[in-house]
Coordinates of C-alpha atoms and ligand atoms in Angstrom, one line a residue:
X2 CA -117.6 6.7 -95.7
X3 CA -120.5 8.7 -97.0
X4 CA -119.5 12.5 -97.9
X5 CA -121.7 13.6 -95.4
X6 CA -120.2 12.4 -93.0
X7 CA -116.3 13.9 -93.6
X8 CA -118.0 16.9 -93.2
X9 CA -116.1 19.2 -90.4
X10 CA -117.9 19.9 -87.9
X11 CA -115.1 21.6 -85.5
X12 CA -112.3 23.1 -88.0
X13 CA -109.7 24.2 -85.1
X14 CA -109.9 20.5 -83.8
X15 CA -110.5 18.6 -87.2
X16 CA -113.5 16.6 -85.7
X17 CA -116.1 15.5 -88.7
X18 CA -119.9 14.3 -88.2
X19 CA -118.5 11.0 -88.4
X20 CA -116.3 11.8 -84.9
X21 CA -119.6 13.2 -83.5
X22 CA -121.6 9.9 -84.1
X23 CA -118.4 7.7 -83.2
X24 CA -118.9 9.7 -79.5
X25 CA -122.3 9.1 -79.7
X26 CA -122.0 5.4 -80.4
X27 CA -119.3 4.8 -77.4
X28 CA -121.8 6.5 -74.8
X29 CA -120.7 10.1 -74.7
X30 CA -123.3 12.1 -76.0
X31 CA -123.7 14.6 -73.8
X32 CA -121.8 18.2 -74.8
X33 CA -119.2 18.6 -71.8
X34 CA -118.5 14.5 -72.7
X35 CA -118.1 15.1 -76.5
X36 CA -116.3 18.1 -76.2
X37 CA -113.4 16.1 -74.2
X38 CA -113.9 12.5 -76.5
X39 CA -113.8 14.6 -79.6
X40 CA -112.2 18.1 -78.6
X41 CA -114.5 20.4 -80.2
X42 CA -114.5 23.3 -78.9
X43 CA -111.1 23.3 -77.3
X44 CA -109.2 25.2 -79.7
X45 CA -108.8 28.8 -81.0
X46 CA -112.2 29.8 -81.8
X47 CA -113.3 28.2 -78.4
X48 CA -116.7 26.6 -79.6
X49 CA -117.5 29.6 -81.2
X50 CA -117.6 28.1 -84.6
X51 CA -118.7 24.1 -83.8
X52 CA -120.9 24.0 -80.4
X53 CA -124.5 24.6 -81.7
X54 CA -123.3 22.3 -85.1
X55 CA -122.8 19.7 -82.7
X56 CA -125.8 20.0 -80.3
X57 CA -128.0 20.1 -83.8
X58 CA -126.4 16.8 -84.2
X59 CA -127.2 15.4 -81.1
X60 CA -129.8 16.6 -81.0
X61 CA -131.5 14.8 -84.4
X62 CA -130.0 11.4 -83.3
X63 CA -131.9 11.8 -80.0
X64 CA -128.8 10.7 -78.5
X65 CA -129.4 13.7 -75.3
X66 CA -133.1 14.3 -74.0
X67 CA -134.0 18.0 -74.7
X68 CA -133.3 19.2 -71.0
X69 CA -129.9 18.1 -71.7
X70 CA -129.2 19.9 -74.7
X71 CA -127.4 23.0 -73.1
X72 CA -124.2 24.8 -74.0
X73 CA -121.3 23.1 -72.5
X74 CA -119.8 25.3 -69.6
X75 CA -117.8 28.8 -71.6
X76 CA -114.2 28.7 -70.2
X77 CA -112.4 32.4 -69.7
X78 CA -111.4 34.1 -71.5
X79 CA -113.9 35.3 -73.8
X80 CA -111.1 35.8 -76.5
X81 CA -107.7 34.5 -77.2
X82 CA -105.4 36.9 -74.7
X83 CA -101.8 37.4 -74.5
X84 CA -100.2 36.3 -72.0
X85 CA -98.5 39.7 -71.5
X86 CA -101.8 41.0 -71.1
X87 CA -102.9 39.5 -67.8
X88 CA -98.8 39.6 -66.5
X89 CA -99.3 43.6 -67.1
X90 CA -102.4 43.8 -65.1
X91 CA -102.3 46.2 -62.0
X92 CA -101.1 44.7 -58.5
X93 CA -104.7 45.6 -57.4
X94 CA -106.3 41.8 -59.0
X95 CA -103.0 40.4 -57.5
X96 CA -104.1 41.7 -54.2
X97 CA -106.4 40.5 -51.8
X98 CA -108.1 36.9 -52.7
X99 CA -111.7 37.4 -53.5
X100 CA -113.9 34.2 -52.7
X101 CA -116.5 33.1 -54.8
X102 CA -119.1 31.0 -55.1
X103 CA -118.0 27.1 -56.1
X104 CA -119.8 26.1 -59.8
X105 CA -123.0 24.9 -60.0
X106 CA -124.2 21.8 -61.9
X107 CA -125.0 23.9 -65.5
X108 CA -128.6 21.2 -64.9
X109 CA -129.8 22.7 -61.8
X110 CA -131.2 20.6 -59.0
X111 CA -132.5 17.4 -59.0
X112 CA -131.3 14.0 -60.9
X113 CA -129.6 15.1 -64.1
X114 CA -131.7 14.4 -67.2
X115 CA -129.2 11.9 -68.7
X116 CA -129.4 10.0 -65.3
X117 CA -130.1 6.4 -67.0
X118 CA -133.6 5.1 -66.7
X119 CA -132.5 1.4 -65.7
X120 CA -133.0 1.0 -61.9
X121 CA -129.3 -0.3 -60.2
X122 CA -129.1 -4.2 -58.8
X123 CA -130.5 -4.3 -55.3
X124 CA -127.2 -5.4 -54.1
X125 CA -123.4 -5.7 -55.1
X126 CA -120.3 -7.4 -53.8
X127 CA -117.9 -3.7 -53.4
X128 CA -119.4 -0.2 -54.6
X129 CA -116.7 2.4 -55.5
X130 CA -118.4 6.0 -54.9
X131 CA -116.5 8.1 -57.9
X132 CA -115.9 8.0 -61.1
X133 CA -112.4 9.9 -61.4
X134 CA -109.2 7.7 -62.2
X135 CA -108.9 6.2 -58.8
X136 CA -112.4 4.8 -58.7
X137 CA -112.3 3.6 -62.1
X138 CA -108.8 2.2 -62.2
X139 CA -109.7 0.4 -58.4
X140 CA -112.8 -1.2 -60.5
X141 CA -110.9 -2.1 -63.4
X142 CA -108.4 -4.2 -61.2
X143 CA -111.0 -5.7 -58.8
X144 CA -113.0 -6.7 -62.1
X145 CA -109.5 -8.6 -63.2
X146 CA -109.2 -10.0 -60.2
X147 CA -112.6 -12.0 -60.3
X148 CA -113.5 -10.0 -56.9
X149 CA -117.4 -10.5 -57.6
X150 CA -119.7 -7.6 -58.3
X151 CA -118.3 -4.5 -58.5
X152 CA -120.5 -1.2 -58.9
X153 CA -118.5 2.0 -59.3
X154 CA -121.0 4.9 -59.2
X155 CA -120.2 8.7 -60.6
X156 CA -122.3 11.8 -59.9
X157 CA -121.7 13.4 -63.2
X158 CA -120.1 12.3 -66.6
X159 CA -116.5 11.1 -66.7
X160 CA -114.0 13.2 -66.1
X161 CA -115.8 15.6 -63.9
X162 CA -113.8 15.8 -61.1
X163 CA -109.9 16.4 -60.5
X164 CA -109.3 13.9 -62.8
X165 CA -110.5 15.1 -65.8
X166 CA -108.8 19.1 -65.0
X167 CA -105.5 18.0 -64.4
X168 CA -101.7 18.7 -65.7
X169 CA -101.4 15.5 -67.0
X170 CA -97.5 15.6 -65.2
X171 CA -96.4 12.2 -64.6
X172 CA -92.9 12.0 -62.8
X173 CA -91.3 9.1 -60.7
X174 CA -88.9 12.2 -58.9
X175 CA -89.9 11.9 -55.5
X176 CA -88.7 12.0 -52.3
X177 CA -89.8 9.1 -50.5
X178 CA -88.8 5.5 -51.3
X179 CA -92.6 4.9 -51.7
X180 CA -94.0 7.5 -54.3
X181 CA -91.0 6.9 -56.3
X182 CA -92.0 3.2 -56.8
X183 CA -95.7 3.7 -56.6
X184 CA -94.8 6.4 -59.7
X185 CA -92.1 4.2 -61.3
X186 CA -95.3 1.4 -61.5
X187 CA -97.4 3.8 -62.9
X188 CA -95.5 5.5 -65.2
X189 CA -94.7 2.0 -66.9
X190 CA -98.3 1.0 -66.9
X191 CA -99.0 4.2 -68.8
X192 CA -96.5 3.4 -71.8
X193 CA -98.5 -0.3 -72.1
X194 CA -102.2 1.2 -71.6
X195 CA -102.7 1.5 -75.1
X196 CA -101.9 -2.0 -75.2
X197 CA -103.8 -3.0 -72.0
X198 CA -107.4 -1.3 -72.6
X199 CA -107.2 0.3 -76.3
X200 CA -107.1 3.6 -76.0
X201 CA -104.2 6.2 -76.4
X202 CA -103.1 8.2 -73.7
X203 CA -100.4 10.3 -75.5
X204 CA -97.7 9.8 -72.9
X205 CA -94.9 11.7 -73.8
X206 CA -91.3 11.3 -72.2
X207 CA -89.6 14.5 -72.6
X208 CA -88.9 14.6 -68.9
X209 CA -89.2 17.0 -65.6
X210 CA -87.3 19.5 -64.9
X211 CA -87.1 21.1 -61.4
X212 CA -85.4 24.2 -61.3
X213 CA -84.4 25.1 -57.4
X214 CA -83.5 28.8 -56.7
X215 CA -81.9 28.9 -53.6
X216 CA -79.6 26.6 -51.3
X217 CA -82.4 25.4 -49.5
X218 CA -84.4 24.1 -52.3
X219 CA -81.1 23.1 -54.0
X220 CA -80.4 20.7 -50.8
X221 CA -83.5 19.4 -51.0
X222 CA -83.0 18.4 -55.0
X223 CA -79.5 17.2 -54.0
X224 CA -81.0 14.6 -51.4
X225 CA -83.6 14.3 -53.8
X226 CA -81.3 12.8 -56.9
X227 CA -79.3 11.0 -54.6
X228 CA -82.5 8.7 -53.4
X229 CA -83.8 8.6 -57.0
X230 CA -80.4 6.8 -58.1
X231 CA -80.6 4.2 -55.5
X232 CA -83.7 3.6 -57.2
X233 CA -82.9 3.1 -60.7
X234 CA -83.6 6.6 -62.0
X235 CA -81.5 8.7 -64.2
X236 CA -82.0 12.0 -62.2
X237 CA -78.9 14.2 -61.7
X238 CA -79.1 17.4 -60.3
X239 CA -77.7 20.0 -63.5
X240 CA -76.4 23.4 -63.7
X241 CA -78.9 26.4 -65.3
X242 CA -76.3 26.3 -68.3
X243 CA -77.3 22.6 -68.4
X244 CA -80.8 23.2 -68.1
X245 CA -80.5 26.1 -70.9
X246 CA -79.4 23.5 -73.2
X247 CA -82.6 21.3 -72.5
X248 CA -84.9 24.6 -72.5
X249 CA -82.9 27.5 -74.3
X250 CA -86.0 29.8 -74.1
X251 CA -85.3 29.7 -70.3
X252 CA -84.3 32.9 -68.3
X253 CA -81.0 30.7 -66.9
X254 CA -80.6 33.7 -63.9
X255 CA -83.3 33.0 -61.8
X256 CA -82.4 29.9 -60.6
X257 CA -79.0 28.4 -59.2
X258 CA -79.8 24.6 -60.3
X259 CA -82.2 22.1 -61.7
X260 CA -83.2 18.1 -61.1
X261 CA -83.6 16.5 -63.9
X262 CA -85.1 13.5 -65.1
X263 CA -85.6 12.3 -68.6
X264 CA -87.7 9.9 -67.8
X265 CA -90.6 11.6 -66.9
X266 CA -93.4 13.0 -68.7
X267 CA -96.8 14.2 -69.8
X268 CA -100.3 12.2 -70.4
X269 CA -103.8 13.3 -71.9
X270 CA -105.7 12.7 -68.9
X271 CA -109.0 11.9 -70.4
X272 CA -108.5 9.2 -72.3
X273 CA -107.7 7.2 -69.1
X274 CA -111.3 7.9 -67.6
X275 CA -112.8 6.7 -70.6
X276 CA -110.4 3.5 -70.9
X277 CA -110.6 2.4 -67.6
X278 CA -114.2 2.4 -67.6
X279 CA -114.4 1.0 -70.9
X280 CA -111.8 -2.0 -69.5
X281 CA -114.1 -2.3 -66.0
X282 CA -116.9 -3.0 -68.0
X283 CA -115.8 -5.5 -70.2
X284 CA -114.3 -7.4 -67.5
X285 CA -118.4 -7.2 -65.9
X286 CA -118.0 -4.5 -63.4
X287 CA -120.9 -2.2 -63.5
X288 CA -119.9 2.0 -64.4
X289 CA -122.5 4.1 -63.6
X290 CA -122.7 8.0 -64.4
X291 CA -124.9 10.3 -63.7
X292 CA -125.5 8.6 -60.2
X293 CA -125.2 10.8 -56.9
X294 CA -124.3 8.3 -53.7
X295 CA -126.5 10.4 -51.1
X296 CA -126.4 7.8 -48.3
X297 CA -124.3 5.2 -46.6
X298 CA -125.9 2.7 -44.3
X299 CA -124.2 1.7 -41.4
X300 CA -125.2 -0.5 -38.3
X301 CA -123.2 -2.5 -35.8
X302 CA -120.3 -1.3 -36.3
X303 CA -119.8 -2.0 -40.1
X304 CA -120.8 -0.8 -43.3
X305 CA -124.3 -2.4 -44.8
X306 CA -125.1 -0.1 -48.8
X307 CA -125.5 3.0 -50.0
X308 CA -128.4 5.2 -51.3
X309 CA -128.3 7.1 -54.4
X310 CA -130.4 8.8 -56.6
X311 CA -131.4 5.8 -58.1
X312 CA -132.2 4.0 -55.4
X313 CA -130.4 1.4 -52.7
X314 CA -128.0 -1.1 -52.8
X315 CA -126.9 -3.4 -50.6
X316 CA -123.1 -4.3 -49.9
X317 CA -120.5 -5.5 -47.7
X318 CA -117.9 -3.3 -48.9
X319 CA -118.1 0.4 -49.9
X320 CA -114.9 1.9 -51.0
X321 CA -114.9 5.8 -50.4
X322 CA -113.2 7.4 -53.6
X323 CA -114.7 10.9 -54.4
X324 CA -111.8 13.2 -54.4
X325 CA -112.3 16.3 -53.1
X326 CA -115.3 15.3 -51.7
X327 CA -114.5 12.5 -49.9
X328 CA -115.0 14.0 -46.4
X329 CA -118.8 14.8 -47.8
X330 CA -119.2 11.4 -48.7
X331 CA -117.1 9.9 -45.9
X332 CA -119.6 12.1 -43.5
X333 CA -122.6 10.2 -44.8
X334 CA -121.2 7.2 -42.5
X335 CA -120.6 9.7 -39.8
X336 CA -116.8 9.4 -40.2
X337 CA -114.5 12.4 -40.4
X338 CA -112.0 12.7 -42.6
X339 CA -109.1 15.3 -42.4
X340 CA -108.9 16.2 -46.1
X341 CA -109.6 19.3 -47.0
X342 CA -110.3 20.6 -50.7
X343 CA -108.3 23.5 -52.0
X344 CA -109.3 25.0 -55.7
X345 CA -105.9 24.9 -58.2
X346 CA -106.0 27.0 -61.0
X347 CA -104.9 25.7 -64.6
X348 CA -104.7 27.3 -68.3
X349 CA -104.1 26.6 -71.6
X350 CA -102.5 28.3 -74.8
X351 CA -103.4 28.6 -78.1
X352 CA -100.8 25.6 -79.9
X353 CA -97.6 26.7 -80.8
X354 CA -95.2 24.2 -83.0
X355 CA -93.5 21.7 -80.9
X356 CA -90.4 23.1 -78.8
X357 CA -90.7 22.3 -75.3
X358 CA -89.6 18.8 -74.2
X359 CA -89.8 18.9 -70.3
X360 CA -92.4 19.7 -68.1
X361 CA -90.6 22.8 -66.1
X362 CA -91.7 23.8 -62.4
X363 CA -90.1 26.1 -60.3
X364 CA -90.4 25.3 -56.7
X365 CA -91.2 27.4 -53.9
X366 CA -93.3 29.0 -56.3
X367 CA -95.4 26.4 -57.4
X368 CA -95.4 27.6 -61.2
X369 CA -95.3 24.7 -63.8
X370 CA -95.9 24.3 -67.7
X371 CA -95.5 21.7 -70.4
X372 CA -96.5 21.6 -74.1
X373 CA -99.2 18.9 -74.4
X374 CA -99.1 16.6 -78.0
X375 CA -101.3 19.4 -79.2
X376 CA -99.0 22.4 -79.2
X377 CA -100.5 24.0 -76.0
X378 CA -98.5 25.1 -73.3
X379 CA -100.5 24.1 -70.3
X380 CA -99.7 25.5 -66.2
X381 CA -100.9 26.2 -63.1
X382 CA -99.7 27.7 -60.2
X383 CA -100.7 27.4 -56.4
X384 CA -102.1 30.2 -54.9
X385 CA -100.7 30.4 -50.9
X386 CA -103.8 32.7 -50.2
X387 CA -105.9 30.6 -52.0
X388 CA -108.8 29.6 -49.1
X389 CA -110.2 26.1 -48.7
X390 CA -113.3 25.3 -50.0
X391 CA -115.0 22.8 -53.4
X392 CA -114.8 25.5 -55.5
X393 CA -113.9 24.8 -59.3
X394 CA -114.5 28.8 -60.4
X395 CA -111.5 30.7 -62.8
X396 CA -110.1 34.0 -61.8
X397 CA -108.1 36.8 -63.1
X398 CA -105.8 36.8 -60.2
X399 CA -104.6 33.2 -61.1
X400 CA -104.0 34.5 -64.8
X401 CA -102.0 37.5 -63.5
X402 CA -99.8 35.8 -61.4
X403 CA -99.3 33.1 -63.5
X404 CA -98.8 35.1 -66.5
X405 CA -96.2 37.0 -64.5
X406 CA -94.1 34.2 -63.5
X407 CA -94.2 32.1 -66.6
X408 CA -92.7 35.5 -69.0
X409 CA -90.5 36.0 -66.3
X410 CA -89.1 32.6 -66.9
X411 CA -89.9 32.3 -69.9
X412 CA -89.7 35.5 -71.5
X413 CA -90.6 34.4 -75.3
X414 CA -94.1 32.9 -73.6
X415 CA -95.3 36.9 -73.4
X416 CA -96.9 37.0 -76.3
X417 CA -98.7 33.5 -76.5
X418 CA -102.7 33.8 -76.3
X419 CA -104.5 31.9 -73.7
X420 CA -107.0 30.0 -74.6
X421 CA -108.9 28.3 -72.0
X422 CA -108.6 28.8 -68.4
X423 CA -110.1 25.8 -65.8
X424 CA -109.7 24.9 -62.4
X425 CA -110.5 21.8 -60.0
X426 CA -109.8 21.0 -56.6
X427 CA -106.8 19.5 -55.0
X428 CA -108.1 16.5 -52.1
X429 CA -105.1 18.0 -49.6
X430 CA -104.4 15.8 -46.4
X431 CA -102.4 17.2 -43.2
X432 CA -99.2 15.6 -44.3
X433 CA -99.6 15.4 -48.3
X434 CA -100.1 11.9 -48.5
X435 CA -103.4 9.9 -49.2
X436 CA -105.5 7.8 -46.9
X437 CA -105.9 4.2 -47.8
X438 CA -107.1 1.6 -46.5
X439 CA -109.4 0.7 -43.0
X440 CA -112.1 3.5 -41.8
X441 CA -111.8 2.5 -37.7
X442 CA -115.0 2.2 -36.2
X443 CA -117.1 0.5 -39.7
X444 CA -115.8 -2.2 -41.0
X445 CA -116.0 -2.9 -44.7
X446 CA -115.9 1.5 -45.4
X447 CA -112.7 1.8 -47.0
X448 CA -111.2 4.8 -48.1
X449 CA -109.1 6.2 -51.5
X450 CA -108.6 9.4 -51.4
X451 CA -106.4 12.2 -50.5
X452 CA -104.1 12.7 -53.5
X453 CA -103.1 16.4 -53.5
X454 CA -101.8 17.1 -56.5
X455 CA -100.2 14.0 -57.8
X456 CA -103.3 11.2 -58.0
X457 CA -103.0 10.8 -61.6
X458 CA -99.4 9.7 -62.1
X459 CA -99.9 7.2 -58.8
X460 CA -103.5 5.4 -60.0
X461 CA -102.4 2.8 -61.8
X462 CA -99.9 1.3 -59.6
X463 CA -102.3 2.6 -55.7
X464 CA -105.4 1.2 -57.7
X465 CA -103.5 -2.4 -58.5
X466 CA -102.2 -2.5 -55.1
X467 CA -105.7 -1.7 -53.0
X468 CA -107.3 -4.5 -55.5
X469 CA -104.7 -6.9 -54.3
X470 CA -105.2 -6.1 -50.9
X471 CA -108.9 -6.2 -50.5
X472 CA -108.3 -9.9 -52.2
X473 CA -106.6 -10.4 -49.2
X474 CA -102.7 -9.3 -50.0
X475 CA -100.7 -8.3 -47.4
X476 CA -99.2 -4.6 -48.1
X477 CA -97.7 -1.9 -45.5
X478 CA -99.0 0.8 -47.7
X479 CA -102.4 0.5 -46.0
X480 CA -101.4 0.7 -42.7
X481 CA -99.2 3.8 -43.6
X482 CA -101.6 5.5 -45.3
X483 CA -104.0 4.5 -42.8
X484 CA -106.7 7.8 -41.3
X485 CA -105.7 6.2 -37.8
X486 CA -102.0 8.1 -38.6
X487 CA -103.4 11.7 -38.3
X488 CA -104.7 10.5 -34.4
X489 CA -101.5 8.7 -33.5
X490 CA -99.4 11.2 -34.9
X491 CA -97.8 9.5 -36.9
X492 CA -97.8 11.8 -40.0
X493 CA -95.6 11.7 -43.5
X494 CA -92.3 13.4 -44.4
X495 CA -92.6 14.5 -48.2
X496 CA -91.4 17.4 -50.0
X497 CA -91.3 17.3 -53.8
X498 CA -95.0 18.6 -53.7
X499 CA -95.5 21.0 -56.0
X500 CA -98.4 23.8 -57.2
Ligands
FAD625 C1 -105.7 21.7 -61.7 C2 -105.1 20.4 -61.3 C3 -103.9 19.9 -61.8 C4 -103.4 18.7 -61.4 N1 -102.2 18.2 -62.0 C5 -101.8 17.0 -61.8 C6 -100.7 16.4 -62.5 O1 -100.1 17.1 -63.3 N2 -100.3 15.1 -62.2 C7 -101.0 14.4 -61.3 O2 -100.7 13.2 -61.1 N3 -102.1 14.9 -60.7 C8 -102.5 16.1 -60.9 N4 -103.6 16.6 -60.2 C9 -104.2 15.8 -59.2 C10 -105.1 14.7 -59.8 O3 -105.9 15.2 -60.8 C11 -105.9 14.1 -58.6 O4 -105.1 13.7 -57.6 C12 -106.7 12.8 -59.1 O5 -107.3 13.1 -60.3 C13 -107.6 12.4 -58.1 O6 -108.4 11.4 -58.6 P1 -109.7 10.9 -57.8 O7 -110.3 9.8 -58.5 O8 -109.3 10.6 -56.4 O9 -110.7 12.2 -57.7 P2 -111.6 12.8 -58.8 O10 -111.1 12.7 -60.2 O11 -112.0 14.2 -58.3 O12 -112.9 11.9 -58.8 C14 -113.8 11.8 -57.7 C15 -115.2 11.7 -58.4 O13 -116.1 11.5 -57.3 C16 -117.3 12.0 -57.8 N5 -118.3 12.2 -56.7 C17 -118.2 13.1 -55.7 N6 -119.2 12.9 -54.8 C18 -119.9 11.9 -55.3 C19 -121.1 11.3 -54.8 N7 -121.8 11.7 -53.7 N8 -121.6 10.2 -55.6 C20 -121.0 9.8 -56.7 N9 -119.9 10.4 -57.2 C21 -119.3 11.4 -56.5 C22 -116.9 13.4 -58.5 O14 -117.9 13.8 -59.4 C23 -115.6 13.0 -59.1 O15 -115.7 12.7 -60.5 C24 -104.1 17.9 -60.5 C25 -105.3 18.3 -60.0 C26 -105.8 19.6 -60.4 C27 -107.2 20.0 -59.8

């Protein structure tokens, strides 16, 4: 390799001009896509150092059109900030919740100038509407399936929605017989999907830990365990001395007891966007970015296309799998959908060596944190006062509350920095549980959607399934997931939800 091109571009993250034209050359050249396929720009000097270096580059390969070339999206906080900083701040930002506006597209209105020229095909056999991980992974199985033409279209770039802001927790502790195996699949597929579609998802098994801290929650981890052995997990519900020994750094009085499962783990989530969509395409289904779905045609009593940005196309199936905004999208068919999107607030640290093995959540309050392959300890928290609404803005009462109860816990954590502070929206149902399956009324609309808080760690095993099922599978997880439950009452008991 020529000199030039070992030259670093992005010291915190090690990524040379050579990394920059590798994104370039496997279709992510615009700068929120090459800072997640690279990671420039995600470490301690937070772009400072590397953005403009690598929108020059860009920039002289042509690989963006000039209305493209803008900064990618500055994350709070402006500088690395300790942790004990925002815990210290007065109970006043803690206070009342202060709506604001949801984010706008950083390329105004209009089709976004990396929207490709090519015109769509007229007509396809299913279009997916979203590109997260459950539209990408559905494609990638239908493609492997031989299910004919499959079109999965995406408003933005990959990894725009919930998908590409997540935890990354992937944990097989639940408490119905049915997450547990849906999570047990896709837990398993994530240790092979290096193997399967070529691309590293860093899954790391250092476990979950739930810490409960008080008898009710401590029942409900007891039941919890007891379920999870009858399905082949290792979960046992330990003492906080136990749990010190797995955490030491661990404040062992605030809780009375843990579940605990070393079995579970963390992922990357990115490189699972990029590898299912990668995978779909090489099996023949069609990915398309940078394509808003802005219609849905329906007449007698079933499902007939969609309209986008780009134009029409004609189908017999359209499968409805847009996150939080699937009751937007599901609207456009004049069907209502009960899912309602709540913002969840997310943060990272500067890295720190290697030292934390589990991801750790205490319940009841929602607070959670793992150290990712990188060295950063990454956690959110759920916000009861938070209101409902698509809004993916950061705020300082998140990083006072969080920084709070994480030094609290974890009283060492105090002085860490924080580095970059996100959010996305959780796709929250009445019960907690998704809708699958049939839309009553328009036959051929199919919907995918609803996964709280926990979609990632169930796609791989939900997306299989739903291929199988549209080939013409039986499986009861489509009529108990069905939208018709919320009207007939008929709604889900599950309580290992957490954030
Ligand atoms: C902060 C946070 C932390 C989380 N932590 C975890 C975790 O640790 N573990 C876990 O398993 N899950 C976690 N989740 C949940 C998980 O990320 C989601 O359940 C999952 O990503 C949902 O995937 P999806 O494909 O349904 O939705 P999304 O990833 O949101 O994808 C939907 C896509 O549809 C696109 N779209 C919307 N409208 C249109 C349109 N009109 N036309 C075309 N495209 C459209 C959007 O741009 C978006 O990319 C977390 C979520 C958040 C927000």
């Amino acid at each position: 390799m020529p000199l030039s091109e070992k030259a670093i571009v992005c010291a915190c993250e090690d990524v040379s001009v050579h990394d920059i034209d590798d994104a370039i050359e496997h279709g992510y050249p615009d700068i929120e896509s090459l800072k997640r396929y690279t990671g420039l720009g995600t470490g301690p000097c937070q772009g400072k150092s590397c953005e403009v270096g690598a929108m020059r580059i860009c920039a002289q390969r042509n690989a963006v059109p000039p209305p493209a070339q803008v900064p990618f999206r500055a994350r709070p906080p402006l500088a690395p900030t300790s942790m004990a900083a925002y815990a210290g701040l007065p109970a006043g930002v803690t206070g009342a919740r202060h709506p604001t506006a949801g984010l706008r597209p950083t390329w105004g209105r209009g089709a976004h100038p990396l929207q490709p020229p090519a015109p769509l095909p007229g007509s396809a056999d299913i279009v997916i509407v979203g590109g997260g991980i459950m539209g990408l992974a559905l494609a990638w199985n239908l493609a492997g399936r031989g299910a004919g033409r499959v079109l999965a279209l995406e408003r933005g770039y990959l990894c725009e929605g919930a998908s590409g802001r997540n935890g990354g927790g992937v944990r097989a502790q639940w408490t119905t017989p049915t997450l547990i195996e849906l999570a047990k699949e896709s837990i398993a597929f994530m240790a092979r999907f290096a193997q399967e579609l070529g691309i590293n998802v860093w899954l790391r098994r250092g476990g979950y830990l739930f810490l409960a801290h008080d008898d009710e929650t401590l029942r409900r981890i007891e039941y919890g365990a007891e379920l999870q052995k009858r399905h082949g997990l290792a979960t046992r519900v330990i003492t906080p001395g136990e749990a010190g020994e797995i955490v030491p750094q661990l404040d062992t009085s605030k809780f009375l007891a843990a579940s605990w499962n070393p079995e579970d783990g963390v992922v990357f989530p990115w490189p699972f966007l990029w590898g299912y969509a990668d995978g779909a395409r090489r099996r023949g289904a069609q990915v398309e970015t940078f394509t808003r779905v802005t219609g849905i045609e329906v007449s007698g009593g079933r499902v007939r296309g969609v309209q986008t940005d780009r134009g029409r196309v004609t189908a017999d199936r359209v499968v409805i799998a847009a996150g939080a905004w699937s009751p937007t999208v599901a609207r456009l068919a004049g069907v209502q959908l009960p899912n309602v999107p709540y913002r969840h607030e997310i943060v990272s640290s500067e890295p720190l060596k290697p030292f934390l093995g589990p991801l750790v959540s205490m319940l009841g309050t929602g607070l959670y944190f793992s150290q990712s392959m990188r060295g950063e300890i990454v956690g959110g928290m759920g916000d009861p006062d938070e209101e409902p609404g698509l809004n993916q803005t950061s705020s300082l009462r998140f990083l006072a509350r969080y920084g709070r109860a994480l030094s609290e816990l974890v009283p060492q954590l105090g002085a860490v920095k924080l580095l970059r502070q996100w959010a996305g929206c959780y796709d929250v149902t009445p019960d907690h549980s998704p809708v699958l399956g049939e839309t009553p009324g328009v036959a051929g609309l199919l919907q995918m959607s609803g996964f709280v808080g926990h979609g990632f760690m169930m796609a791989p095993a939900v997306a299989r399934r739903m291929a199988e099922w549209m080939g013409g599978a039986k499986d009861e997880i489509f009529e108990r997931y069905s939208v018709r439950r919320f009207a007939e009452g008929r709604l889900i008991k599950e309580t290992f939800i957490i954030g």
